[in-house]
XYZ file of C-alpha atoms in Angstrom:
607
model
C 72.989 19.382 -0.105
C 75.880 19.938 -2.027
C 75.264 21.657 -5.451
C 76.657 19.897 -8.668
C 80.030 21.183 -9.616
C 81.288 22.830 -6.279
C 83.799 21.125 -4.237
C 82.414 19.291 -1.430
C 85.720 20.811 0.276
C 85.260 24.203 -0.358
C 81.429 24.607 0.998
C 82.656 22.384 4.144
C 85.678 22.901 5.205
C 89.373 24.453 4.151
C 92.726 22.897 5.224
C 95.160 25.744 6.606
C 99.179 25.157 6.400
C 100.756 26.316 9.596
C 103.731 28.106 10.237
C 105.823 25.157 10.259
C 104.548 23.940 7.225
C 102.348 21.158 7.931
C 98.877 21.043 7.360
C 96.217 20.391 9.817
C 92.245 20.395 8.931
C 90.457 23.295 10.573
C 86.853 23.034 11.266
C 84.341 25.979 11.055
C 85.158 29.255 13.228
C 86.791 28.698 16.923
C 83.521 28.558 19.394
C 84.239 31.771 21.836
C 84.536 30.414 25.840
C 81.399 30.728 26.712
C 79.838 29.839 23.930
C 82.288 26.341 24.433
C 80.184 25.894 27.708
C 77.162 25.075 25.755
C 77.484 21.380 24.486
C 77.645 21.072 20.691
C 77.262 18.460 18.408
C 80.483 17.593 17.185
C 81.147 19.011 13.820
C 82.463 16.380 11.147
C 85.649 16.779 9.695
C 85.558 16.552 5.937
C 88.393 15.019 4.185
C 90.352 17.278 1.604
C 89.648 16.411 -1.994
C 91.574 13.802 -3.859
C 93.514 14.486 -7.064
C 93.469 12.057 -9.756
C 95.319 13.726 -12.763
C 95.693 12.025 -15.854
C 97.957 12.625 -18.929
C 97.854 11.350 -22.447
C 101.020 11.045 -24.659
C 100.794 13.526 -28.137
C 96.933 12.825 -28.039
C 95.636 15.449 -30.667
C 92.678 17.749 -29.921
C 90.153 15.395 -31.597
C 91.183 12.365 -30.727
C 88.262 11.259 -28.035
C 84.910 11.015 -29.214
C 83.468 13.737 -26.869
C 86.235 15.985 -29.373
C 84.859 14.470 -32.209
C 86.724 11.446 -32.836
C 85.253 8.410 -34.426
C 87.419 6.649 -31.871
C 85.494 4.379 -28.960
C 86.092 6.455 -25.720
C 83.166 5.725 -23.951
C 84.796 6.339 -20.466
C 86.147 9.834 -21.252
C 82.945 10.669 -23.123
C 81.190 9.823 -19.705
C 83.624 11.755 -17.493
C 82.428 14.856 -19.443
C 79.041 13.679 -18.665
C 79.873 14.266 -14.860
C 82.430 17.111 -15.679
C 83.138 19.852 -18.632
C 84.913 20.252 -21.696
C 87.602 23.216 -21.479
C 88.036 23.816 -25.201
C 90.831 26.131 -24.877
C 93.300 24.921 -22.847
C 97.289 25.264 -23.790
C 100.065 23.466 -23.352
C 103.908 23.319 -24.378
C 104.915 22.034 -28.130
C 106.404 19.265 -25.943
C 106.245 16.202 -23.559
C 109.020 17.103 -20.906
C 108.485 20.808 -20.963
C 104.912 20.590 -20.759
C 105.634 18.437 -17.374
C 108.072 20.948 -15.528
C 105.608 23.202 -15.859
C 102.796 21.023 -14.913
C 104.585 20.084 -11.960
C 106.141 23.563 -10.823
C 103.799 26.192 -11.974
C 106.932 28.021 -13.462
C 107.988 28.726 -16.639
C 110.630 26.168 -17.745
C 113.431 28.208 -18.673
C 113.665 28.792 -15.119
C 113.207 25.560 -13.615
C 115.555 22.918 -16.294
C 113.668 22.518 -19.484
C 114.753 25.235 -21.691
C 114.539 22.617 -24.144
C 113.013 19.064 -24.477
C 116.631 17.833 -22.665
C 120.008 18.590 -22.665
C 120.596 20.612 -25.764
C 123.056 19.240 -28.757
C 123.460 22.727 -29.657
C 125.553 25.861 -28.103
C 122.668 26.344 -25.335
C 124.113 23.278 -23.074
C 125.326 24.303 -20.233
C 123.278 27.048 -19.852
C 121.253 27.912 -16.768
C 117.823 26.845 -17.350
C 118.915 24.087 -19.755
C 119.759 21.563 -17.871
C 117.334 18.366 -18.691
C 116.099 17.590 -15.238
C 114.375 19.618 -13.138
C 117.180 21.526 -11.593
C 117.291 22.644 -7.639
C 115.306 25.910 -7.931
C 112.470 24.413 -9.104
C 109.524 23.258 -6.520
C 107.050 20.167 -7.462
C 103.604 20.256 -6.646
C 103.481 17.086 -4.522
C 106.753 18.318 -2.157
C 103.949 21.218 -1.262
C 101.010 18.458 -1.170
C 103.056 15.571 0.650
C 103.969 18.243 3.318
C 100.280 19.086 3.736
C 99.099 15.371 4.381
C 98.466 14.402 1.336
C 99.743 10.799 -0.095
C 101.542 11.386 -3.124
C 101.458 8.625 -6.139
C 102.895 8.596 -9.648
C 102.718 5.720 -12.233
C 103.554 6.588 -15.849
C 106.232 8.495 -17.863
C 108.149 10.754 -16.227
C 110.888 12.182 -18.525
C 112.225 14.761 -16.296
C 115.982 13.261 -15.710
C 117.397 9.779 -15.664
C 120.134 9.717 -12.932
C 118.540 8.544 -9.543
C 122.266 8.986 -7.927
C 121.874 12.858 -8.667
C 118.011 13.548 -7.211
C 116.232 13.581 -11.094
C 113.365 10.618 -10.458
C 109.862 11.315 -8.804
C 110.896 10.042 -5.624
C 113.466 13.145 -5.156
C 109.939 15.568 -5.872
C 107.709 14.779 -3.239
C 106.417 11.218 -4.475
C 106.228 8.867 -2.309
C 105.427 5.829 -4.416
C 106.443 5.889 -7.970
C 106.279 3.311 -10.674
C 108.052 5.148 -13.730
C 109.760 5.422 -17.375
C 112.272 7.856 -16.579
C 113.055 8.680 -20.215
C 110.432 10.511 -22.777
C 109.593 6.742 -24.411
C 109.805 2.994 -23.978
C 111.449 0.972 -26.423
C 108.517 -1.699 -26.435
C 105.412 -1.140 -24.614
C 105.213 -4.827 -24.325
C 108.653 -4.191 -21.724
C 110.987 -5.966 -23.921
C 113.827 -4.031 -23.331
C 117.474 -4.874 -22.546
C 118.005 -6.082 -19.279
C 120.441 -3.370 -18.320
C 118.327 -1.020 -19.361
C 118.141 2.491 -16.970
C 114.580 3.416 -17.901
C 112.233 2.492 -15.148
C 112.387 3.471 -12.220
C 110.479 1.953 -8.907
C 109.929 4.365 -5.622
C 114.257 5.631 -6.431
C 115.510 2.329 -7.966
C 116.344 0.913 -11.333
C 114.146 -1.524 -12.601
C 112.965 -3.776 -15.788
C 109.690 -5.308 -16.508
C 109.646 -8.417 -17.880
C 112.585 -9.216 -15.585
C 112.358 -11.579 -12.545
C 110.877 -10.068 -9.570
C 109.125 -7.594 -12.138
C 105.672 -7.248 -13.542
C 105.499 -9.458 -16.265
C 108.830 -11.251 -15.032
C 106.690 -14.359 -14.421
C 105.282 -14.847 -17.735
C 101.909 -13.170 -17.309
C 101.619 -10.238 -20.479
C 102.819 -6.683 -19.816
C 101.603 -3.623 -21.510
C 102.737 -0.702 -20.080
C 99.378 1.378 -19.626
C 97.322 -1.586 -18.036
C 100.440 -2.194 -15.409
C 100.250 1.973 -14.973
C 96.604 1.482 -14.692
C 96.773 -1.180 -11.742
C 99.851 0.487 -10.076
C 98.056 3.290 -9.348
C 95.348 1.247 -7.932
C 97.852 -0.630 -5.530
C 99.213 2.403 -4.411
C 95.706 4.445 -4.068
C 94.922 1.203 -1.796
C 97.674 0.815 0.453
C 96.842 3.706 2.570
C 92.602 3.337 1.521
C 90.485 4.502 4.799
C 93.852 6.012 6.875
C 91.645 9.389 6.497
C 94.171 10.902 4.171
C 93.828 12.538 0.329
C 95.524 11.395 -2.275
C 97.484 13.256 -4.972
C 97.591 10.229 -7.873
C 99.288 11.736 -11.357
C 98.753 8.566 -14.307
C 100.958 9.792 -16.771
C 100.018 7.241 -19.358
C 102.668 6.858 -22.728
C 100.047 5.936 -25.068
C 99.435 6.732 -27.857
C 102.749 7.456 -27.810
C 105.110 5.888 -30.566
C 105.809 3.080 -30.925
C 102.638 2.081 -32.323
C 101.770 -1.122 -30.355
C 98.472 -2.421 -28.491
C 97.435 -5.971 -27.518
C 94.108 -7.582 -28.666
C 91.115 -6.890 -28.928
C 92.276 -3.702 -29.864
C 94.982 -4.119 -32.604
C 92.250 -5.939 -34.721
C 89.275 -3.399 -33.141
C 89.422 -0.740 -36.328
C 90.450 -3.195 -39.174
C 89.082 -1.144 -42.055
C 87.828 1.760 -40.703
C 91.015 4.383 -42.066
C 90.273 2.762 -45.547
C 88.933 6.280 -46.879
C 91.862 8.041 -45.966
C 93.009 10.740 -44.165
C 91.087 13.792 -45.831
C 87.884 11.744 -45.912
C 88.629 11.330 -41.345
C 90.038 14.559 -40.958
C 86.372 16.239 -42.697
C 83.663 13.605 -41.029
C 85.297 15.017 -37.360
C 85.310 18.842 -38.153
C 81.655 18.041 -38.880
C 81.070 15.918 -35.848
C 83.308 18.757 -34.018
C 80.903 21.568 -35.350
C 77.594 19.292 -33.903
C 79.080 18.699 -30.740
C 79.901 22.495 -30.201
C 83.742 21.784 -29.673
C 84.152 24.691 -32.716
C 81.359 26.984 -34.135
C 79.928 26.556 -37.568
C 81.243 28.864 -39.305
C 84.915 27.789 -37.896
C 87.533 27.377 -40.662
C 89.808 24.605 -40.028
C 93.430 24.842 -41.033
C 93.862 22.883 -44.342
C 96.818 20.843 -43.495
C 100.585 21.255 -44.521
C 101.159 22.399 -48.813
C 103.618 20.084 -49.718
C 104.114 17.352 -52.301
C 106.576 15.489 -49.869
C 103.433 13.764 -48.002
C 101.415 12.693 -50.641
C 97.711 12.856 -50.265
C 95.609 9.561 -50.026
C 94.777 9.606 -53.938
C 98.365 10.011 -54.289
C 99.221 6.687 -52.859
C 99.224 3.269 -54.540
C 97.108 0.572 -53.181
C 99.481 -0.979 -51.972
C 100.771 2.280 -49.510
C 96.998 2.908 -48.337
C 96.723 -0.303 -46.660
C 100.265 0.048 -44.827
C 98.811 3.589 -44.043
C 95.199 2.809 -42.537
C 96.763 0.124 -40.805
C 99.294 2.551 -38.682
C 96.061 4.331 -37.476
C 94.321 1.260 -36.819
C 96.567 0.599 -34.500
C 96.685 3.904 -33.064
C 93.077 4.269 -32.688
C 93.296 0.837 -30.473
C 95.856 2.303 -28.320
C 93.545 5.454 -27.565
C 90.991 2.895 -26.866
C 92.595 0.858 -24.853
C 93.884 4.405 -22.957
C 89.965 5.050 -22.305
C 89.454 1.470 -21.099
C 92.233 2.209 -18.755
C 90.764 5.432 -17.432
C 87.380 3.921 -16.856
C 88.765 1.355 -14.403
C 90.323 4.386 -12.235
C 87.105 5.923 -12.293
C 85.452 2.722 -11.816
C 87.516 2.080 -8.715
C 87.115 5.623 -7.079
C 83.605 4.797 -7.314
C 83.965 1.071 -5.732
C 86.152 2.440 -2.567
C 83.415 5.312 -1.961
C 86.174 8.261 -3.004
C 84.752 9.588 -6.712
C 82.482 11.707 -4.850
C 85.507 13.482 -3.160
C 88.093 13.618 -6.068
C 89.170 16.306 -8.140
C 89.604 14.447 -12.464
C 91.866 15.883 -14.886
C 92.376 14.953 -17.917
C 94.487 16.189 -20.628
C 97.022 15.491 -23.472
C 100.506 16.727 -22.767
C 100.542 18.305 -26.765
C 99.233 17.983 -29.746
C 99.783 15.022 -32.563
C 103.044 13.783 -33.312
C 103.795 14.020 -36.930
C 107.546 12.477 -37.177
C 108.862 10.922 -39.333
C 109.731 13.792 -41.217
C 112.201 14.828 -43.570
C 115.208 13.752 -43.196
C 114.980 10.603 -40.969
C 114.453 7.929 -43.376
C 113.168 9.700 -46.256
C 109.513 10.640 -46.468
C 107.432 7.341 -46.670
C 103.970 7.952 -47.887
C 102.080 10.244 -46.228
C 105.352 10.778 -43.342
C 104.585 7.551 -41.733
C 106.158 4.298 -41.699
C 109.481 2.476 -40.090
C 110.544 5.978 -38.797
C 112.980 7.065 -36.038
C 114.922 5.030 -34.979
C 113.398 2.132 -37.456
C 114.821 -0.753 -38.494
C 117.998 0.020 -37.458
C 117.391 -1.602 -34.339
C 116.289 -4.703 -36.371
C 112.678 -4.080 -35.238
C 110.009 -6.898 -37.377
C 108.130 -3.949 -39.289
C 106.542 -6.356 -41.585
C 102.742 -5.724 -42.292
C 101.629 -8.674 -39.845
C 103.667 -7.773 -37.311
C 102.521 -3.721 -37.037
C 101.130 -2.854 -33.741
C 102.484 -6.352 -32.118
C 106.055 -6.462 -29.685
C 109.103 -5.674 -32.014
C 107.625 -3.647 -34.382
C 108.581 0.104 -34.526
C 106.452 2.642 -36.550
C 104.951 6.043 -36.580
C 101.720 7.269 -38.359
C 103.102 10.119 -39.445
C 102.276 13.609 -40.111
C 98.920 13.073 -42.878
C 97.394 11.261 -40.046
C 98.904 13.850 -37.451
C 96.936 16.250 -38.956
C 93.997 14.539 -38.811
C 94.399 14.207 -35.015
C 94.873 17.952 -34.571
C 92.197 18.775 -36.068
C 90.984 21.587 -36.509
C 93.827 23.397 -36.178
C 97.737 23.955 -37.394
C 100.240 22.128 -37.501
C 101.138 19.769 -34.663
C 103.726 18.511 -32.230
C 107.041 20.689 -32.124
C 104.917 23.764 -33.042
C 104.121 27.178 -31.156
C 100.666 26.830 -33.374
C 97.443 25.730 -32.390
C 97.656 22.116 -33.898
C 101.040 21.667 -30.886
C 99.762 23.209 -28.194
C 95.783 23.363 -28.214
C 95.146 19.737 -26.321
C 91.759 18.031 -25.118
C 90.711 18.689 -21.742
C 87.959 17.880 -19.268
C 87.608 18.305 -15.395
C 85.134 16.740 -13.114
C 85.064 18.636 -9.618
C 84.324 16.928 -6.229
C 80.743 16.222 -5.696
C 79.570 17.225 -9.381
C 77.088 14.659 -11.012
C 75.548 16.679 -14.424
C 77.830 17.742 -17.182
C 78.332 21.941 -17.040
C 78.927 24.118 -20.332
C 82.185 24.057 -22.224
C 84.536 26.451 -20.595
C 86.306 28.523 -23.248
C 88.376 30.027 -20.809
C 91.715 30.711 -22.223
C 94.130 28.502 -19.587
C 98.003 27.926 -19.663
C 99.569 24.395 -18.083
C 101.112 26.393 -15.629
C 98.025 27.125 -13.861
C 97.300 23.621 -12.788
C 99.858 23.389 -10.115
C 98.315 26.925 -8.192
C 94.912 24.925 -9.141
C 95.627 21.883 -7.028
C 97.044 23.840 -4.415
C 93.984 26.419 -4.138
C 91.561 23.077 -4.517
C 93.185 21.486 -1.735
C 93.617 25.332 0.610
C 97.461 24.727 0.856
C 99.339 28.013 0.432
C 102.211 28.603 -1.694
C 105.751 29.447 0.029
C 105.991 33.380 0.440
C 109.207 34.389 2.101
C 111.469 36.017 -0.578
C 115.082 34.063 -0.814
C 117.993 35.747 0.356
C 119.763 37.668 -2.084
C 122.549 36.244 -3.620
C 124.584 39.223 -5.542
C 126.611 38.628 -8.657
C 129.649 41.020 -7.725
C 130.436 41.377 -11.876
C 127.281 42.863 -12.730
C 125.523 43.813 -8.867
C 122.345 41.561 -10.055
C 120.560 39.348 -7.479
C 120.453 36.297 -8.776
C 117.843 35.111 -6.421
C 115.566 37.950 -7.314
C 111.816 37.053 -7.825
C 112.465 33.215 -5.708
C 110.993 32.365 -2.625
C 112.583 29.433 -0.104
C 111.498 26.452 0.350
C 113.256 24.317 3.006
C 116.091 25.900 2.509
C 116.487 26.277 -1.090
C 115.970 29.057 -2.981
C 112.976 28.177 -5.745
C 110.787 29.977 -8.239
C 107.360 30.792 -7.677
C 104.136 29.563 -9.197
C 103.881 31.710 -11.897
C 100.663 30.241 -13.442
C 96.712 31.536 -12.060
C 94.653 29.331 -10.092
C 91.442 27.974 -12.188
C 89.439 26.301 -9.173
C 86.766 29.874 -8.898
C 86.436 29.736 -12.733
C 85.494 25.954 -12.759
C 83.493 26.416 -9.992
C 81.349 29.188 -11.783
C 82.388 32.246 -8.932
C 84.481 34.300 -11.636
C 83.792 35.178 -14.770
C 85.597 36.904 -17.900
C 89.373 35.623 -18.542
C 91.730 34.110 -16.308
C 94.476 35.782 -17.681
C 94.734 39.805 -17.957
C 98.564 39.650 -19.063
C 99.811 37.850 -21.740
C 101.613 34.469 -21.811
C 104.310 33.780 -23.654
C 106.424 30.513 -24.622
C 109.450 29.907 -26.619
C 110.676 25.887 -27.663
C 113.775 25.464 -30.069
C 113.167 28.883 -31.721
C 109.305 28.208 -31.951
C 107.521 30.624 -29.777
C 104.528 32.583 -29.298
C 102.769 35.410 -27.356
C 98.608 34.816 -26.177
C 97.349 39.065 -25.357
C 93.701 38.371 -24.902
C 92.011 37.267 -28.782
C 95.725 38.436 -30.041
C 97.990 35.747 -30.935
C 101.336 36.512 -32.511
C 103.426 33.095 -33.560
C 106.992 32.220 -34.510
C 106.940 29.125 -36.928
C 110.709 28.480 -38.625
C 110.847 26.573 -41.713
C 110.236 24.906 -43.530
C 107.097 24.159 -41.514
C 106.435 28.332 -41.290
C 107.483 31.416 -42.903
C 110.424 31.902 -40.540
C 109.075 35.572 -38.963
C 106.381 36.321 -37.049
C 102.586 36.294 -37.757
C 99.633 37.896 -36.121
C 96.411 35.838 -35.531
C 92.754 36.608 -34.056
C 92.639 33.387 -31.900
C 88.587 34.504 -31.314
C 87.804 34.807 -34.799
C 90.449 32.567 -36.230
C 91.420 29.787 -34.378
C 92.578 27.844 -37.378
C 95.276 30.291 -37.825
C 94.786 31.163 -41.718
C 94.609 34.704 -42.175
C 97.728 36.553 -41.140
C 96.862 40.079 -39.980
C 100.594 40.914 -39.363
C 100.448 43.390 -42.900
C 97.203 45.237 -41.177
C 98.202 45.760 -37.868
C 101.888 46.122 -37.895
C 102.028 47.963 -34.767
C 100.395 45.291 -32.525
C 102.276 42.802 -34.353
C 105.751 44.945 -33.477
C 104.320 45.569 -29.716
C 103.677 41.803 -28.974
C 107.258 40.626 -30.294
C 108.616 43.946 -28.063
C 106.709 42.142 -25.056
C 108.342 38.558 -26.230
C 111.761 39.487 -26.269
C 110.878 40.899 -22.558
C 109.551 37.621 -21.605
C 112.572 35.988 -22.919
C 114.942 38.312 -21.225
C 113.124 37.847 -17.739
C 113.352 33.947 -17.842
C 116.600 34.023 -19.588
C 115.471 31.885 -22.627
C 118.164 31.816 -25.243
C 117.424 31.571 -29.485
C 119.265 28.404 -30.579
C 121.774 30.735 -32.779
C 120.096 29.156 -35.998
C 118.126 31.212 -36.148
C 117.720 34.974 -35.984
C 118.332 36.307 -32.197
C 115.706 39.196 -33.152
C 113.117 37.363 -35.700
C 112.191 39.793 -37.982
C 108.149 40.449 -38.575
C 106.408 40.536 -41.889
C-alpha cells in the first residue's frame, strides 16, 4: 500500500537514462543466473509520474482562498486538500525571468533574461541579455522528451517571438505547443489584428478568432478556457501509449487586461464596495486563522504616499470605477480555478491523478501599474492605464471587464493582493517575489503540513528531473579560451548534444516534499538582481535593494523569520552582516555577469 504523499514512482520503480541518453524503465535488481532458472512472476512495470505544472499570471500571495482570499477557489482550495501549502516559496520580480529559470534551473543572467527582454538601456547587446532564451541555456522538457516523456505546453510563453531564429516552445523540447509568444494578449477574447505575430501553434504563426482557428467559426474564445481544453487534447492524443506526460498550463490570467466572460464578470458585483483597506485587513485575519502567517505577524502597511489616495480619499463616484476593476479581477481568478478543476477533473476521469506530480504557483507577485508617469495617477493607480485608450479601447464603465476594454486595478488593490507583505510586482521585496504555492505528489490523498521550507524557482527544474529519476548532463564543455584575457568562457557548462549549456543551478525539493529531509534546502545563499532591484536570502537574513521612489535607494537588512513583512530595518544594528551580504552580492553578480543598469549606483551604497 502506498503511503499518502510518497511517489508511487519512487517506492516502485526508478527510470535510469543510459549512456546514449535515452531513457528506459528498469525494474527491481537484475535476478542472478541461477536464480533466473527459477520461474518468477513477472514484475509490473510502473509508469513514471506525470507532470502537470500550472502557472498563474501576477497572482498575489493571497489571492486563493486556501491564502486567505475571499475569492471562490474551490478547486485550488481542494488540491491543498490532497497536497500542501509551501508558504515560502520565491520567485523572480518578473513574468519572463521567472520562466527561464523555471525552465532551465539556471540563473537568468546566464541563460537570456538579464532583464524582462531586450533592454532599452546601455545593457543590450550584452551577453546574458538577450530576450530569448539564448543557445547555452537547456529546457527542462529537451531533458524530459529525451527520456520518454511527452512534452505539452498551452499558455504564455514570453521567452522570444521569432520562430525563424529557434525562440518558441517547439525549439525547447515541446512537442505540442499552443502559445502567446509575447508577455500579454491584447484581448483575451482573441481580438487581435489579423497579422498579428503573437501565437504560436506547435512552430507556426497563428490567430484565434481567425478561420481555421479556435473561435474562427463563431463559437466564443477566452484565452484560459481554450488553454484549458488544449491541454486536454494534447494530454489525450497519446492517452494509454504507456508514456508520462510533462503538461506546463501557463495560464495569462489574471493578467491585465482586466477581462472575463459571464458568470463571472457579474459574480462579485458589490463585494469591493468597502474598499481596499477594509479587504486587505479581513484576509490578514483570515491569513492568521488559516496558519498561512502567525499571529503575531506584522503585515507591511502598504506604500506612504498621497499619489494613490486611500478609499476615504476617493469620491463616490471613483469608488465604484475602483471596486468594479477588482470585481472583475476576482472573476478572472475564479474563472482560473474553474479552469484548474477541469484538469484535475480529467486526470481523475482517464485514471492518471493517482500518478501525477501538481504544481501550482504564481509566476510573481501583484501587478501594481499604472504608476506614475503613464497616464497620471488615477485614483488609487488604477484605471485606463498602459497602453489605454490610445489604442481606442471602449473603457466606459459598462464595458469594463468585456472585449475592448483595457484597464488595470492598480497598485491600492495590488497591495491588497500581496498581502501580507511589501510591495509588489517589479520588486526584490517580499510583496514581488513571495507567490502562492501548493504541490500534490503522486499517490497522496490527505492534505500534509505547510512546508515553510525556504525554496527558489530554480529548484523546480532539478525537482522534475529527480521526480521523474532522469539525470542531469555531467560532462564538462570543452574549453573555449578568450586569448585577450586567458578566461574559459565555457567554464562551469556542461554539453548537451553538442552545445555547450549551463547547469541546473537550483536544489532538488522531491526528499523535502516527500518528508525524507529535514532542516533547509538551501545552506548557501541565493541571490537575484532585476533592473537594479536585487536581493540576497543567507538563511533568516535577508538583505534588499529597493530604488526609488518605491525604496530608499541602498540596501536594507531584514529578519525574514521574525519579520517577514519587511518593516524594521536592522541594517544600523548589524552593519557588518549587512556589508558581508552585499560583499557576497556583488560576487554573485560578477559570477553570472549581471550588469547595474548605469542609473543607478554600480556599488549601492548601505545605510
Amino acid at each position: 500500500m502506498n503511503k499518502p504523499g510518497s511517489t508511487v514512482f519512487s517506492q516502485l520503480v526508478r527510470m535510469t537514462v543510459v549512456s546514449s541518453g535515452i531513457a528506459a524503465m528498469a525494474g527491481f535488481s537484475s535476478l542472478s543466473s541461477s536464480a533466473a532458472e527459477t520461474p518468477k512472476a513477472p514484475v509490473k512495470q510502473v509508469k513514471s509520474p506525470n507532470i502537470l505544472y500550472i502557472v498563474a499570471d501576477d497572482l498575489g500571495y493571497s489571492d486563493i482562498g486556501a491564502f486567505g482570499s475571499e475569492i471562490n477557489t474551490p478547486n485550488l482550495d481542494q488540491l491543498v486538500k490532497n497536497g500542501r501549502i509551501l508558504t515560502n516559496f520565491h520567485t523572480s520580480p518578473v513574468s519572463a525571468v521567472t520562466r527561464s529559470m523555471m525552465y532551465s534551473g539556471a540563473d537568468h543572467h546566464l541563460v537570456g533574461e538579464g532583464s524582462m527582454g531586450t533592454p532599452r538601456d546601455e545593457r543590450k547587446g550584452l551577453p546574458g541579455y538577450e530576450g530569448y532564451l539564448n543557445g547555452h541555456a537547456l529546457c527542462v522538457a529537451q531533458l524530459l522528451q529525451d527520456a520518454g516523456y511527452h512534452t505539452y505546453i498551452s499558455g504564455k510563453w514570453h521567452l522570444g517571438l521569432d520562430i525563424a531564429k529557434g525562440q518558441s516552445p517547439d525549439a525547447w523540447g515541446f512537442e505540442q505547443s499552443y502559445v502567446a509568444l509575447n508577455g500579454f494578449v491584447k484581448d483575451h477574447f482573441g481580438h487581435e489584428a489579423k497579422d498579428s505575430k503573437n501565437w504560436a501553434h506547435n512552430g507556426k504563426y497563428v490567430q484565434p478568432g481567425q478561420p481555421g482557428q479556435p473561435g474562427g467559426d463563431g463559437t466564443p474564445f477566452y484565452d484560459e478556457d481554450f488553454y484549458t481544453q488544449q491541454i486536454i487534447q494534447d494530454i489525450d492524443m497519446n492517452k494509454g501509449d504507456g508514456k508520462p506526460f510533462l503538461a506546463f498550463v501557463t495560464y495569462t490570467s489574471p493578467h491585465w487586461p482586466l477581462q472575463v466572460p459571464e458568470p463571472y464578470l457579474s459574480k462579485y458585483r458589490g463585494k469591493y464596495d468597502v474598499g481596499y483597506e477594509v479587504i486587505r485587513e479581513r484576509r490578514l485575519k483570515r491569513m492568521k486563522q488559516l496558519g498561512i502567517i502567525p499571529a503575531n505577524f506584522k503585515a507591511n502597511p502598504g506604500v506612504p504616499s498621497k499619489e494613490y489616495p486611500r478609499w476615504s480619499e476617493l469620491t463616490p463616484e471613483q469608488q465604484k470605477v475602483e471596486a468594479r476593476y477588482m470585481e472583475i479581477y476576482a472573476g478572472m481568478v475564479e474563472n482560473l480555478d474553474y479552469n484548474i478543476g477541469l484538469l484535475i477533473q480529467h486526470l481523475k476521469d482517464i485514471g492518471e491523478y493517482n500518478n501525477t506530480f501538481i504544481v501550482f504557483h504564481s509566476d510573481n507577485g501583484a501587478e501594481a501599474s499604472p504608476r506614475l508617469g503613464t497616464q497620471g495617477p488615477p485614483p488609487g493607480g488604477g484605471g485606463g492605464g498602459f497602453p489605454g485608450g490610445a489604442r481606442g479601447n471602449d473603457n466606459s464603465f459598462d464595458n469594463l471587464g468585456k472585449s475592448g476594454s483595457w484597464v488595470q486595478y492598480g497598485l491600492r488593490w495590488a497591495e491588497v493582493s500581496a498581502a501580507p507583505f511589501r510591495l509588489f510586482k517589479m520588486f526584490t521585496t517580499e510583496g514581488g517575489i513571495s507567490v502562492p504555492m501548493i504541490v500534490h505528489l503522486p499517490g497522496q490523498v490527505k492534505e500534509l503540513p505547510m512546508l515553510d521550507t525556504y525554496a527558489y524557482i530554480t529548484d523546480m527544474a532539478p525537482t522534475l528531473l529527480d521526480l521523474a529519476g532522469v539525470a542531469q548532463p555531467g560532462q564538462p564543455a570543452p574549453a573555449s579560451i578568450d586569448t585577450s584575457t586567458g578566461v574559459n568562457k565555457n567554464a562551469g557548462m556542461v554539453l548537451y548534444k553538442g552545445r555547450d549549456v549551463y547547469p541546473m543551478s537550483g536544489l532538488s525539493m522531491l526528499e523535502v516534499l516527500e518528508g525524507k529531509k529535514d532542516g533547509p534546502l538551501h545552506t548557501t545563499p541565493v541571490a537575484d538582481e532585476y533592473d537594479g532591484e536585487g536581493f540576497l536570502q543567507d538563511g533568516p537574513w535577508k538583505a534588499v535593494l529597493v530604488q526609488q521612489p518605491f525604496g530608499p535607494g541602498y540596501w536594507q537588512l531584514y529578519n525574514t523569520n521574525a519579520d517577514k513583512g519587511e518593516l524594521n530595518n536592522l541594517a544600523s544594528q548589524d552593519p557588518a552582516r549587512l556589508k558581508k551580504m552585499i560583499e557576497e552580492w556583488q560576487a554573485y553578480m560578477k559570477k553570472i555577469g549581471g550588469v547595474m543598469p548605469a542609473r543607478y549606483d554600480v556599488v549601492p551604497r548601505a545605510d
